[in-house]
Coordinates of C-alpha atoms in Angstrom, one line a residue:
Chain Z
M1 CA -59.7 -10.7 -84.2
N2 CA -56.5 -12.0 -82.6
T3 CA -56.2 -15.5 -81.1
S4 CA -56.4 -14.3 -77.5
A5 CA -59.7 -12.7 -78.2
D6 CA -61.0 -15.9 -79.8
Q7 CA -59.7 -17.9 -76.8
V8 CA -61.4 -15.7 -74.2
I9 CA -64.7 -16.0 -76.1
R10 CA -64.3 -19.8 -76.2
L11 CA -63.3 -20.0 -72.5
L12 CA -66.4 -18.1 -71.5
S13 CA -68.5 -20.8 -73.2
L14 CA -66.3 -23.7 -72.2
V15 CA -66.7 -23.1 -68.4
P16 CA -70.6 -23.3 -68.4
Y17 CA -70.5 -26.1 -71.0
L18 CA -68.2 -28.3 -69.0
Q19 CA -70.2 -27.7 -65.8
R20 CA -73.3 -28.8 -67.7
N21 CA -71.6 -31.8 -69.2
P22 CA -69.5 -33.4 -66.4
D23 CA -66.9 -36.0 -67.5
A24 CA -67.0 -34.6 -71.1
D25 CA -64.8 -36.3 -73.8
L26 CA -61.8 -34.2 -74.9
T27 CA -62.1 -35.1 -78.6
E28 CA -65.8 -34.6 -78.8
T29 CA -65.7 -31.3 -76.9
A30 CA -62.9 -30.0 -79.2
A31 CA -65.0 -30.9 -82.3
R32 CA -68.0 -29.1 -80.9
F33 CA -66.0 -25.9 -80.3
G34 CA -64.4 -26.1 -83.7
V35 CA -60.8 -26.5 -82.4
S36 CA -58.1 -29.2 -82.2
S37 CA -57.7 -31.3 -79.0
E38 CA -54.3 -29.7 -78.5
Q39 CA -55.9 -26.2 -78.5
L40 CA -58.6 -27.4 -76.1
V41 CA -55.8 -28.7 -73.7
E42 CA -54.2 -25.3 -73.9
D43 CA -57.5 -23.6 -73.1
L44 CA -57.9 -25.8 -70.0
N45 CA -54.3 -24.9 -69.0
V46 CA -55.4 -21.2 -69.1
L47 CA -58.5 -21.9 -67.0
W48 CA -56.4 -23.7 -64.4
Y49 CA -55.0 -20.3 -63.5
C50 CA -58.4 -18.5 -63.5
G51 CA -60.8 -18.0 -60.6
L52 CA -62.1 -15.6 -58.0
P53 CA -60.1 -12.4 -57.3
G54 CA -57.5 -13.0 -54.7
G55 CA -56.0 -16.0 -56.3
L56 CA -55.9 -18.2 -53.2
P57 CA -55.9 -22.0 -53.9
G58 CA -59.6 -22.5 -53.0
D59 CA -60.6 -19.6 -55.3
L60 CA -59.3 -21.1 -58.6
I61 CA -61.2 -23.2 -61.1
E62 CA -60.4 -26.9 -60.5
I63 CA -59.7 -29.3 -63.4
D64 CA -58.9 -33.0 -62.8
M65 CA -55.6 -33.1 -64.8
D66 CA -55.1 -36.8 -64.1
A67 CA -58.4 -37.7 -65.8
L68 CA -57.5 -35.4 -68.7
E69 CA -54.1 -36.9 -69.3
G70 CA -55.0 -40.4 -68.4
S71 CA -58.3 -40.9 -70.2
G72 CA -59.1 -37.8 -72.1
R73 CA -62.0 -36.9 -69.8
I74 CA -62.6 -33.3 -68.7
R75 CA -63.8 -32.7 -65.1
L76 CA -64.1 -29.0 -64.2
S77 CA -65.5 -27.6 -61.0
N78 CA -65.5 -24.7 -58.6
A79 CA -66.8 -22.2 -61.2
D80 CA -70.5 -21.9 -60.2
Y81 CA -70.3 -18.2 -60.9
L82 CA -69.9 -18.9 -64.6
A83 CA -72.9 -21.2 -65.0
R84 CA -74.3 -19.5 -68.1
P85 CA -72.7 -18.4 -71.4
M86 CA -72.3 -14.9 -72.5
R87 CA -74.8 -13.2 -74.9
F88 CA -74.1 -13.4 -78.6
T89 CA -71.9 -10.7 -80.1
P90 CA -73.6 -9.0 -83.1
D91 CA -71.3 -10.8 -85.5
E92 CA -72.1 -14.2 -84.0
A93 CA -75.8 -13.6 -84.0
L94 CA -75.9 -12.3 -87.5
S95 CA -73.7 -15.1 -88.8
L96 CA -76.0 -17.7 -87.2
L97 CA -79.1 -16.0 -88.5
V98 CA -77.7 -16.1 -92.1
A99 CA -76.9 -19.8 -91.7
L100 CA -80.5 -20.5 -90.5
R101 CA -82.1 -18.4 -93.3
A102 CA -80.0 -20.4 -95.8
V103 CA -81.4 -23.6 -94.2
R104 CA -84.9 -22.2 -94.6
E105 CA -84.3 -21.6 -98.3
L106 CA -83.7 -25.3 -98.9
T107 CA -86.1 -27.2 -96.6
G108 CA -89.7 -28.1 -97.6
P109 CA -92.9 -26.9 -96.0
S110 CA -92.9 -29.6 -93.3
D111 CA -89.5 -28.4 -91.9
T112 CA -90.0 -24.7 -92.3
D113 CA -92.0 -24.2 -89.1
G114 CA -89.0 -25.5 -87.0
V115 CA -86.6 -23.2 -88.8
D116 CA -88.9 -20.2 -88.4
S117 CA -89.5 -20.6 -84.7
A118 CA -85.8 -21.2 -84.1
L119 CA -85.1 -17.9 -86.0
A120 CA -87.7 -16.0 -84.0
K121 CA -86.2 -17.2 -80.7
L122 CA -82.7 -16.3 -81.8
E123 CA -83.7 -12.9 -83.0
S124 CA -85.2 -12.1 -79.6
A125 CA -81.7 -12.8 -78.1
T126 CA -79.9 -10.8 -80.8
P127 CA -78.5 -7.3 -80.5
A128 CA -79.4 -5.1 -83.5
A129 CA -82.4 -7.3 -84.3
D130 CA -84.1 -4.6 -86.4
A131 CA -82.0 -5.1 -89.5
T132 CA -80.8 -8.8 -89.6
P133 CA -79.5 -10.1 -92.9
A134 CA -81.8 -11.8 -95.5
V135 CA -80.8 -14.8 -97.7
T136 CA -82.4 -15.7 -101.0
V137 CA -81.5 -19.0 -102.8
A138 CA -82.8 -19.9 -106.2
S139 CA -84.1 -23.2 -104.9
G140 CA -87.3 -23.6 -107.0
D141 CA -90.7 -24.7 -105.7
E142 CA -91.0 -25.8 -102.0
H143 CA -93.3 -28.7 -102.9
V144 CA -90.6 -30.0 -105.4
R145 CA -88.0 -29.8 -102.5
A146 CA -90.4 -31.5 -100.1
A147 CA -91.1 -34.4 -102.6
L148 CA -87.4 -34.8 -103.2
A149 CA -86.5 -34.7 -99.5
A150 CA -89.2 -37.3 -98.7
A151 CA -87.8 -39.6 -101.5
I152 CA -84.3 -39.1 -100.0
D153 CA -85.5 -40.1 -96.6
A154 CA -87.4 -43.1 -97.9
R155 CA -84.5 -44.1 -100.2
G156 CA -86.8 -44.2 -103.2
L157 CA -86.6 -43.4 -106.9
V158 CA -88.2 -40.4 -108.6
E159 CA -88.7 -39.0 -112.1
F160 CA -89.3 -35.3 -113.0
D161 CA -89.7 -32.9 -115.9
Y162 CA -86.3 -31.1 -116.3
T163 CA -85.1 -28.2 -118.4
D164 CA -81.3 -28.1 -118.5
S165 CA -78.9 -25.2 -118.9
G166 CA -79.1 -25.5 -122.7
L167 CA -82.9 -25.3 -122.3
E168 CA -83.3 -28.9 -123.4
S169 CA -86.2 -30.8 -121.9
S170 CA -86.0 -34.3 -120.4
V171 CA -87.5 -36.6 -117.9
P172 CA -84.6 -38.0 -115.8
K173 CA -85.2 -41.0 -113.5
V174 CA -82.9 -40.9 -110.5
A175 CA -82.1 -42.0 -107.0
P176 CA -82.0 -38.7 -105.1
V177 CA -79.4 -38.4 -102.3
K178 CA -79.0 -34.7 -101.3
L179 CA -80.2 -31.2 -101.7
I180 CA -77.3 -28.8 -101.9
V181 CA -76.6 -25.1 -102.6
R182 CA -73.7 -23.6 -104.6
D183 CA -73.3 -19.9 -105.4
G184 CA -76.9 -19.1 -104.5
Y185 CA -78.6 -21.9 -106.5
G186 CA -80.1 -25.0 -105.1
Y187 CA -79.3 -28.4 -106.7
L188 CA -80.4 -32.0 -106.4
Q189 CA -77.5 -34.4 -106.2
A190 CA -78.7 -37.8 -107.5
W191 CA -77.7 -41.1 -109.2
S192 CA -79.0 -41.1 -112.8
L193 CA -80.4 -44.6 -113.6
E194 CA -80.1 -43.9 -117.4
R195 CA -76.5 -42.6 -117.3
R196 CA -75.4 -44.8 -114.4
D197 CA -73.5 -41.9 -113.0
W198 CA -73.8 -39.0 -110.5
R199 CA -75.6 -35.9 -111.7
T200 CA -76.7 -32.6 -110.3
Y201 CA -80.0 -30.9 -111.3
R202 CA -80.8 -27.3 -110.6
L203 CA -83.9 -27.2 -108.3
D204 CA -85.5 -24.2 -110.1
R205 CA -85.5 -26.2 -113.4
I206 CA -87.3 -29.2 -111.9
G207 CA -91.0 -29.5 -112.7
T208 CA -93.4 -32.0 -111.2
V209 CA -91.7 -34.8 -109.2
R210 CA -93.3 -38.3 -109.4
P211 CA -92.3 -41.5 -107.5
A212 CA -90.8 -44.0 -110.0
K213 CA -90.8 -47.8 -110.0
G214 CA -87.7 -49.9 -109.8
R215 CA -85.0 -50.9 -107.4
R216 CA -82.6 -48.4 -106.0
P217 CA -79.0 -49.4 -106.7
R218 CA -76.5 -49.8 -103.9
L219 CA -74.8 -46.4 -103.9
G220 CA -71.5 -45.2 -102.5
E221 CA -70.7 -41.7 -101.4
P222 CA -71.6 -39.0 -104.1
P223 CA -68.6 -37.0 -105.3
D224 CA -67.8 -33.9 -103.3
F225 CA -69.7 -30.9 -104.6
G226 CA -67.1 -28.4 -103.4
A227 CA -66.9 -24.7 -104.1
G228 CA -64.8 -25.3 -107.2
W229 CA -66.9 -28.1 -108.7
L230 CA -67.6 -26.3 -112.0
E231 CA -64.0 -25.5 -112.6
L232 CA -62.9 -29.1 -112.1
R233 CA -64.9 -30.6 -114.9
P234 CA -62.4 -32.3 -117.1
D235 CA -64.2 -31.9 -120.4
A236 CA -64.5 -28.1 -120.1
A237 CA -62.9 -25.8 -122.7
T238 CA -61.9 -22.2 -122.4
V239 CA -63.8 -19.7 -124.5
T240 CA -63.0 -15.9 -124.7
L241 CA -65.8 -13.4 -125.2
R242 CA -65.3 -9.8 -126.1
L243 CA -68.3 -8.0 -124.7
A244 CA -69.9 -4.6 -125.1
P245 CA -70.6 -2.8 -121.7
E246 CA -74.3 -3.8 -121.7
A247 CA -73.3 -7.5 -121.7
G248 CA -70.6 -7.1 -118.9
W249 CA -73.1 -8.2 -116.2
I250 CA -72.3 -11.9 -117.0
T251 CA -69.0 -11.5 -115.1
E252 CA -71.1 -11.2 -111.9
Y253 CA -73.3 -14.2 -112.7
Y254 CA -71.1 -16.9 -114.1
P255 CA -67.7 -18.2 -112.8
T256 CA -65.0 -16.7 -114.9
L257 CA -61.3 -17.6 -115.4
A258 CA -60.2 -14.1 -116.2
V259 CA -61.8 -10.7 -116.8
R260 CA -59.8 -8.0 -118.8
P261 CA -61.6 -4.6 -118.8
G262 CA -60.8 -2.4 -121.7
E263 CA -61.9 1.1 -122.9
S264 CA -65.1 0.2 -124.7
A265 CA -65.3 -3.5 -124.2
V266 CA -64.4 -6.2 -121.7
E267 CA -62.8 -9.6 -122.4
V268 CA -63.9 -12.5 -120.4
D269 CA -62.5 -16.1 -120.3
L270 CA -65.2 -18.6 -119.5
L271 CA -64.9 -22.4 -118.8
V272 CA -67.5 -24.1 -120.9
A273 CA -68.4 -27.7 -120.1
D274 CA -71.7 -27.7 -121.9
P275 CA -71.9 -26.5 -125.6
A276 CA -75.7 -26.0 -125.2
W277 CA -75.1 -23.6 -122.3
L278 CA -72.8 -21.5 -124.4
R279 CA -75.2 -21.5 -127.3
S280 CA -78.1 -20.2 -125.2
L281 CA -75.7 -17.6 -123.6
L282 CA -74.6 -16.2 -126.9
L283 CA -78.2 -16.1 -128.2
R284 CA -79.2 -14.3 -125.0
L285 CA -76.4 -11.7 -125.2
G286 CA -77.1 -11.1 -128.9
P287 CA -75.4 -7.8 -130.1
G288 CA -73.6 -7.5 -126.8
V289 CA -71.1 -10.1 -128.0
L290 CA -68.5 -8.4 -130.2
A291 CA -66.2 -11.4 -130.8
V292 CA -65.8 -15.0 -129.8
S293 CA -62.5 -16.9 -129.6
P294 CA -62.1 -19.5 -130.9
P295 CA -64.6 -18.5 -133.6
E296 CA -65.9 -22.0 -134.0
A297 CA -67.3 -21.9 -130.5
A298 CA -70.0 -19.5 -131.8
A299 CA -71.0 -21.9 -134.7
D300 CA -73.9 -23.5 -132.7
A301 CA -75.4 -20.2 -131.7
R302 CA -75.1 -18.8 -135.3
Q303 CA -76.8 -21.9 -136.7
A304 CA -79.6 -21.7 -134.1
A305 CA -80.1 -18.0 -134.9
E306 CA -80.3 -18.8 -138.6
D307 CA -82.9 -21.6 -137.9
A308 CA -85.0 -19.2 -135.9
L309 CA -84.9 -16.5 -138.5
R310 CA -85.9 -19.0 -141.2
A311 CA -88.9 -20.0 -139.0
Y312 CA -89.9 -16.3 -138.7
R313 CA -89.7 -15.8 -142.4
A314 CA -91.8 -18.9 -143.0
G315 CA -94.4 -17.7 -140.4
Chain Q
M1 CA -47.9 -14.0 -74.6
T2 CA -51.4 -15.2 -75.6
Q3 CA -51.9 -17.6 -72.7
Q4 CA -51.0 -15.1 -70.0
K5 CA -53.1 -12.4 -71.7
S6 CA -56.2 -14.7 -71.9
E7 CA -55.7 -15.7 -68.3
R8 CA -55.5 -12.0 -67.2
I9 CA -58.6 -11.0 -69.2
M10 CA -60.6 -13.9 -67.9
N11 CA -59.6 -13.1 -64.3
L12 CA -60.5 -9.4 -64.9
A13 CA -63.9 -10.5 -66.3
I14 CA -64.6 -12.7 -63.3
C15 CA -63.6 -10.0 -60.9
L16 CA -65.9 -7.4 -62.5
L17 CA -68.8 -10.0 -62.8
M18 CA -68.6 -11.0 -59.1
S19 CA -68.9 -7.5 -57.7
R20 CA -72.2 -5.7 -57.4
R21 CA -70.4 -2.5 -56.8
F22 CA -68.1 -0.6 -59.2
V23 CA -64.6 -2.0 -58.6
E24 CA -61.9 0.7 -58.5
K25 CA -58.8 0.5 -60.5
A26 CA -56.4 0.3 -57.5
H27 CA -58.4 -2.7 -56.2
I28 CA -58.4 -4.4 -59.5
R29 CA -54.6 -4.0 -59.7
E30 CA -54.3 -5.7 -56.3
V31 CA -56.6 -8.7 -56.8
V32 CA -56.0 -9.7 -60.4
E33 CA -52.7 -11.5 -60.4
G34 CA -51.8 -10.6 -64.0
Y35 CA -51.4 -7.0 -63.0
H36 CA -48.8 -7.6 -60.3
G37 CA -45.3 -6.5 -60.9
L38 CA -46.2 -3.8 -63.4
S39 CA -45.1 -0.2 -63.2
D40 CA -47.9 2.4 -62.8
A41 CA -47.6 3.4 -66.5
A42 CA -47.5 -0.2 -67.7
F43 CA -50.5 -1.1 -65.5
E44 CA -52.6 1.8 -66.9
R45 CA -51.8 0.8 -70.4
T46 CA -52.4 -2.9 -69.9
F47 CA -55.7 -2.4 -68.0
E48 CA -57.1 0.1 -70.6
R49 CA -56.3 -2.3 -73.4
D50 CA -57.8 -5.3 -71.5
K51 CA -61.0 -3.3 -70.7
D52 CA -61.3 -2.2 -74.4
E53 CA -60.8 -5.8 -75.5
L54 CA -63.5 -7.1 -73.2
R55 CA -65.9 -4.5 -74.7
H56 CA -64.8 -5.4 -78.2
L57 CA -65.8 -9.1 -77.4
G58 CA -69.2 -7.9 -76.4
V59 CA -68.7 -8.0 -72.6
P60 CA -70.8 -5.1 -71.2
V61 CA -68.1 -3.4 -69.0
E62 CA -69.8 -0.5 -67.2
T63 CA -68.1 2.6 -65.8
G64 CA -69.5 4.5 -62.8
S65 CA -69.1 5.7 -59.3
N66 CA -70.4 4.1 -56.1
D67 CA -70.7 7.4 -54.4
P68 CA -72.9 10.1 -55.9
L69 CA -70.9 12.7 -53.8
F70 CA -67.7 11.7 -55.5
P71 CA -68.6 11.0 -59.1
D72 CA -64.9 11.2 -60.2
D73 CA -64.0 8.1 -58.2
V74 CA -64.8 5.8 -61.1
G75 CA -64.8 2.0 -61.0
Y76 CA -65.9 -0.8 -63.3
R77 CA -68.4 -3.7 -63.2
I78 CA -70.2 -6.2 -65.4
L79 CA -73.9 -6.6 -64.6
R80 CA -74.8 -10.3 -64.7
A81 CA -78.2 -9.7 -66.4
A82 CA -76.5 -7.8 -69.2
F83 CA -73.7 -10.3 -69.6
E84 CA -75.5 -13.7 -69.6
L85 CA -77.4 -15.2 -72.5
P86 CA -81.1 -15.2 -71.6
A87 CA -82.6 -18.7 -71.2
I88 CA -84.0 -20.1 -74.5
E89 CA -85.7 -23.4 -74.9
F90 CA -85.7 -25.2 -78.3
T91 CA -88.0 -27.9 -79.6
P92 CA -86.5 -31.0 -81.5
A93 CA -87.6 -29.4 -84.8
E94 CA -85.7 -26.3 -83.9
T95 CA -82.5 -28.1 -82.8
A96 CA -82.6 -30.0 -86.1
A97 CA -82.4 -26.6 -87.9
L98 CA -79.6 -25.4 -85.6
G99 CA -77.7 -28.7 -86.3
L100 CA -77.4 -27.8 -90.0
A101 CA -76.3 -24.2 -89.3
A102 CA -72.7 -25.0 -88.3
S103 CA -71.8 -26.2 -91.9
V104 CA -73.5 -23.5 -93.9
W105 CA -70.9 -20.7 -94.2
E106 CA -68.1 -21.2 -96.8
S107 CA -66.3 -18.2 -95.4
A108 CA -64.0 -19.4 -92.6
T109 CA -64.4 -16.2 -90.5
Q110 CA -68.2 -16.4 -90.5
A111 CA -68.2 -20.2 -90.1
G112 CA -66.1 -19.6 -86.9
R113 CA -68.6 -17.0 -85.6
T114 CA -71.4 -19.4 -86.2
V115 CA -69.6 -22.2 -84.4
S116 CA -69.0 -19.8 -81.5
A117 CA -72.7 -18.8 -81.3
L118 CA -73.6 -22.5 -81.4
A119 CA -71.1 -23.2 -78.6
K120 CA -72.8 -20.6 -76.5
L121 CA -76.1 -22.4 -77.1
R122 CA -74.5 -25.7 -76.1
A123 CA -73.2 -24.1 -73.0
A124 CA -76.8 -23.1 -72.2
G125 CA -77.9 -26.8 -72.5
V126 CA -79.1 -26.7 -76.1
D127 CA -78.1 -29.7 -78.2
P128 CA -78.1 -28.9 -82.0
D129 CA -78.9 -32.1 -83.9
P130 CA -77.1 -32.5 -87.3
T131 CA -78.6 -35.9 -88.1
R132 CA -82.3 -35.2 -88.6
L133 CA -82.1 -33.0 -91.7
S134 CA -79.1 -34.8 -93.2
A135 CA -80.7 -34.7 -96.7
F136 CA -80.0 -31.0 -96.8
A137 CA -76.6 -29.3 -97.3
P138 CA -77.3 -25.5 -97.6
S139 CA -74.4 -23.1 -98.0
V140 CA -73.7 -19.4 -98.2
G141 CA -70.5 -18.1 -99.8
A142 CA -68.9 -14.7 -99.5
R143 CA -66.1 -14.5 -102.1
E144 CA -66.4 -10.8 -102.8
P145 CA -63.0 -9.2 -101.7
A146 CA -64.9 -6.3 -100.0
F147 CA -67.2 -8.6 -98.0
P148 CA -65.3 -9.0 -94.7
G149 CA -64.8 -5.3 -94.1
I150 CA -68.3 -4.4 -95.1
W151 CA -69.8 -7.2 -93.0
A152 CA -67.8 -6.2 -89.9
A153 CA -68.8 -2.5 -90.3
Y154 CA -72.5 -3.6 -90.7
A155 CA -72.3 -5.8 -87.5
E156 CA -70.6 -3.0 -85.5
R157 CA -72.5 -0.2 -87.1
A158 CA -69.4 1.7 -88.2
P159 CA -69.6 4.1 -91.2
I160 CA -67.4 3.3 -94.2
S161 CA -66.3 4.7 -97.5
F162 CA -65.6 2.8 -100.7
G163 CA -65.2 3.3 -104.4
Y164 CA -68.3 2.4 -106.4
R165 CA -68.7 2.9 -110.2
G166 CA -65.8 5.4 -110.2
E167 CA -67.1 7.5 -107.3
V168 CA -66.2 7.5 -103.6
R169 CA -69.3 6.7 -101.5
R170 CA -69.6 7.4 -97.7
V171 CA -72.1 5.0 -96.3
E172 CA -73.7 4.1 -92.9
P173 CA -74.4 0.3 -93.3
W174 CA -78.0 -0.7 -92.3
A175 CA -78.5 -4.2 -93.6
M176 CA -77.1 -6.9 -95.9
T177 CA -78.6 -9.7 -98.0
S178 CA -77.3 -12.6 -100.0
R179 CA -79.4 -13.1 -103.1
R180 CA -78.6 -15.9 -105.5
G181 CA -75.0 -16.0 -104.4
A182 CA -74.4 -12.2 -104.5
W183 CA -74.1 -9.9 -101.4
Y184 CA -75.9 -6.5 -101.3
L185 CA -75.5 -3.7 -98.7
L186 CA -78.4 -1.3 -97.8
G187 CA -77.2 1.9 -96.2
H188 CA -77.5 5.6 -95.8
D189 CA -75.4 7.3 -98.5
R190 CA -74.1 10.4 -96.8
G191 CA -73.2 12.1 -100.1
R192 CA -76.7 11.7 -101.6
D193 CA -78.4 12.0 -98.1
A194 CA -80.6 9.0 -99.1
P195 CA -80.8 5.2 -98.7
R196 CA -79.0 3.2 -101.4
V197 CA -78.4 -0.5 -102.2
F198 CA -74.9 -1.5 -103.3
K199 CA -73.8 -4.7 -104.8
V200 CA -70.7 -5.8 -102.9
A201 CA -69.1 -7.4 -106.0
R202 CA -69.0 -3.9 -107.6
V203 CA -67.1 -2.2 -104.7
D204 CA -63.6 -1.2 -105.8
G205 CA -61.0 -2.7 -103.5
V206 CA -62.0 -2.7 -99.8
A207 CA -64.0 -0.4 -97.6
T208 CA -62.3 2.1 -95.2
R209 CA -63.8 3.0 -91.8
I210 CA -64.6 6.7 -91.5
G211 CA -66.1 6.6 -88.0
K212 CA -66.4 4.7 -84.7
P213 CA -68.6 1.6 -84.1
G214 CA -72.1 2.6 -83.0
S215 CA -71.7 6.2 -84.2
Y216 CA -75.1 6.3 -86.1
R217 CA -78.6 5.0 -85.6
L218 CA -80.9 3.1 -87.9
P219 CA -84.1 5.0 -88.8
E220 CA -87.1 4.1 -86.7
D221 CA -89.3 3.4 -89.8
L222 CA -86.7 1.4 -91.7
D223 CA -88.4 -1.1 -94.0
V224 CA -85.5 -3.5 -95.0
A225 CA -87.8 -5.9 -96.8
K226 CA -89.0 -3.1 -99.1
A227 CA -85.5 -2.2 -100.0
W228 CA -84.7 -5.8 -100.9
R229 CA -87.9 -6.1 -103.0
S230 CA -86.3 -3.5 -105.4
L231 CA -83.7 -6.3 -106.2
E232 CA -86.4 -8.7 -107.3
P233 CA -87.6 -8.9 -110.9
A234 CA -90.5 -6.6 -111.6
A235 CA -94.0 -8.1 -111.7
S236 CA -95.1 -8.9 -115.2
D237 CA -97.5 -6.3 -116.5
E238 CA -97.4 -7.1 -120.2
T239 CA -98.3 -10.2 -122.1
A240 CA -96.9 -11.7 -125.3
L241 CA -98.4 -14.3 -127.6
L242 CA -95.8 -16.9 -128.3
A243 CA -95.6 -20.0 -130.5
L244 CA -93.9 -22.8 -128.5
R245 CA -92.5 -25.8 -130.3
D246 CA -94.1 -29.0 -129.2
G247 CA -92.3 -30.6 -126.3
R248 CA -90.0 -27.6 -125.8
A249 CA -89.8 -24.6 -123.6
N250 CA -91.7 -26.3 -120.8
D251 CA -90.8 -23.6 -118.3
L252 CA -92.5 -20.9 -120.4
R253 CA -95.5 -23.3 -120.8
R254 CA -95.7 -23.7 -117.0
G255 CA -95.9 -19.9 -116.5
G256 CA -98.3 -19.3 -119.4
S257 CA -101.7 -20.2 -120.6
P258 CA -102.5 -22.0 -123.9
E259 CA -104.4 -20.2 -126.7
P260 CA -105.7 -23.0 -128.9
D261 CA -107.8 -20.7 -131.1
V262 CA -105.0 -18.5 -132.3
Q263 CA -104.2 -18.8 -136.0
P264 CA -101.9 -19.0 -137.9
V265 CA -99.4 -21.0 -135.9
P266 CA -96.6 -22.9 -137.7
P267 CA -97.0 -26.7 -137.8
G268 CA -95.4 -28.4 -134.8
Y269 CA -96.0 -25.3 -132.6
Q270 CA -98.7 -24.2 -130.1
A271 CA -99.8 -20.7 -129.1
Y272 CA -99.3 -19.6 -125.5
R273 CA -99.9 -16.3 -123.7
V274 CA -97.0 -15.4 -121.4
G275 CA -96.5 -12.4 -119.0
Y276 CA -93.4 -10.3 -118.9
A277 CA -92.0 -7.1 -117.3
R278 CA -89.0 -5.7 -119.1
P279 CA -89.2 -6.0 -122.9
G280 CA -85.4 -5.9 -123.4
D281 CA -84.7 -8.7 -120.9
F282 CA -87.6 -10.8 -122.2
A283 CA -86.5 -10.5 -125.8
A284 CA -83.0 -11.7 -124.8
E285 CA -84.6 -14.6 -122.8
L286 CA -86.6 -15.6 -125.8
C287 CA -83.6 -15.4 -128.2
A288 CA -81.8 -17.9 -125.9
R289 CA -84.3 -20.5 -127.0
G290 CA -83.6 -20.2 -130.7
A291 CA -86.4 -21.6 -132.9
D292 CA -88.2 -23.3 -130.0
V293 CA -90.0 -20.0 -129.3
L294 CA -91.4 -17.6 -131.9
V295 CA -93.1 -14.3 -131.0
L296 CA -96.5 -13.8 -132.7
A297 CA -97.4 -10.5 -130.8
P298 CA -96.8 -7.7 -129.9
D299 CA -95.0 -6.7 -133.1
T300 CA -92.4 -4.5 -131.2
L301 CA -91.2 -7.6 -129.3
R302 CA -91.2 -9.7 -132.5
Q303 CA -89.0 -7.1 -134.2
A304 CA -86.7 -6.9 -131.1
V305 CA -86.1 -10.6 -131.2
I306 CA -85.5 -10.7 -134.9
T307 CA -83.0 -7.9 -134.7
R308 CA -81.1 -9.7 -131.9
L309 CA -81.1 -13.0 -133.8
E310 CA -79.7 -11.2 -136.9
A311 CA -76.8 -9.9 -134.8
V312 CA -76.0 -13.5 -133.8
A313 CA -76.5 -14.9 -137.3
G314 CA -73.8 -12.5 -138.4
P315 CA -73.2 -10.3 -141.5
T316 CA -71.9 -13.2 -143.7
D317 CA -75.4 -14.6 -144.0
E318 CA -77.3 -13.0 -147.0
R319 CA -80.5 -14.3 -145.5
G320 CA -82.2 -14.4 -148.9
A321 CA -85.1 -12.3 -147.6
E322 CA -85.3 -10.4 -150.8
A323 CA -84.9 -13.5 -153.0

């Protein structure tokens, strides 16, 4: 969509918004509309020339340019005929519904009713409401999320049963700060009291959550859990797997550095931060892995397979 | 220039919105200042483009005649009831949910559309509150290269074609879903004359439009939820008897039931009965746990696990089974 189209959509919302919010602040209004203050001033300069057909002075929308330039306040009038915003476009409605469905995947039972009723009201105002998009996040048990959210609000400590990506079990004791989603999985971001560092825990691997005793340390801001968080881990090493076609699905499930399709096999470069994760991946793929480079990266998995086979022979 | 174009389109929209009757083109040319000083041909071209653009933005511009005796004297109007967002009231719990929505999308385009939708709600007096649910930071990504084109076609109901597993597919998009970070499209596959689900990450390149927006209808009895259920793991219909090492594999323990009477179980292990659906996937899942999980029964599953483990242990190991 070109910038003029975006601008017209915005202007049609700005006029009713500014009539409903007299003396609105320029910076705050710009933030709410997702544009810079400069862009908002340009928008107002367009509206200055808009109005009822005929274009006589009394027909135009009025904006107090002195208040705008002097104190950054927006006073717009003489536009009673644009008192309500336009209906949602299908793209807007569907994008907003996806966002709310993602919210619903993360909240606990006590907040779900509000999200559901908001969704129902928006669907009633949505064109094409018969096939709106669905969202599924692997976010574990809703009671786990509710217990964590309550502890975050109360600024408390918790401990819980946890199975990590290498399938190791532990009982971390943490100060929880946020529930987040990356690439379709929900995570708890928390300060680990044992490790004295920030940690993330996958929500679908958290068992029972219990309140824990102790004093919550004074915490700064947790590190940014941006889209590229996994790639940025400094201790990660590159491992190349040569995979038979039946194991090629991993390229759709795990972040990869490079994928090189071949005739009968595909080569995949993975960033591995956790040796236990690679061990369980290689064990899971079994005969689907044709080669591992460097070869020593497969040593853990080979050892684990030999241990298991020994246990089978003993049994 | 952008500013002049925006101004002209706004004035056209206000002109059509203010009239109860259809406004004829000659009158529009007279009263909307942006059309002054244009030649006949330039006016025709500009007006047609502006009208199409308004419709593209979702403004319902109607065409019709005021006089049934002269149906060829066409004019244009925007009915207020079709243009304005209906009144919606939100409770504080609902505005808290809306307050989180603005920051969910990682895709800049869809984030922009969400902000635009929220701006319309604000213009209607709704005040989304981002502070109440500040413990939550949900997100939805859309990094698949084919996503933007497929999403736009889905929103506008425009048929598309794309390469998929080495074949060209012609599809009428019906619905989309994001599951565990991956986008899927449900649509009518014209070549197969049947509904199909496509994983957007598997689409080759980008989709091409093969028809106009709104050129097909969704079936009356469409059951979207049923189509998405096919993407979920099958319900477990078989059970295995597993030996779980003490203190390990707690996730399998949670989904299973203990079988304290089963013998023999290796020392340091406990027997559990656990349900599963696809034997191949379940064997791979058990192998990932190494010696923490041993299969006691059924024998086919036990053999499948041993065969897979042998592939990982490699040919250099003599295994000493015959010793």
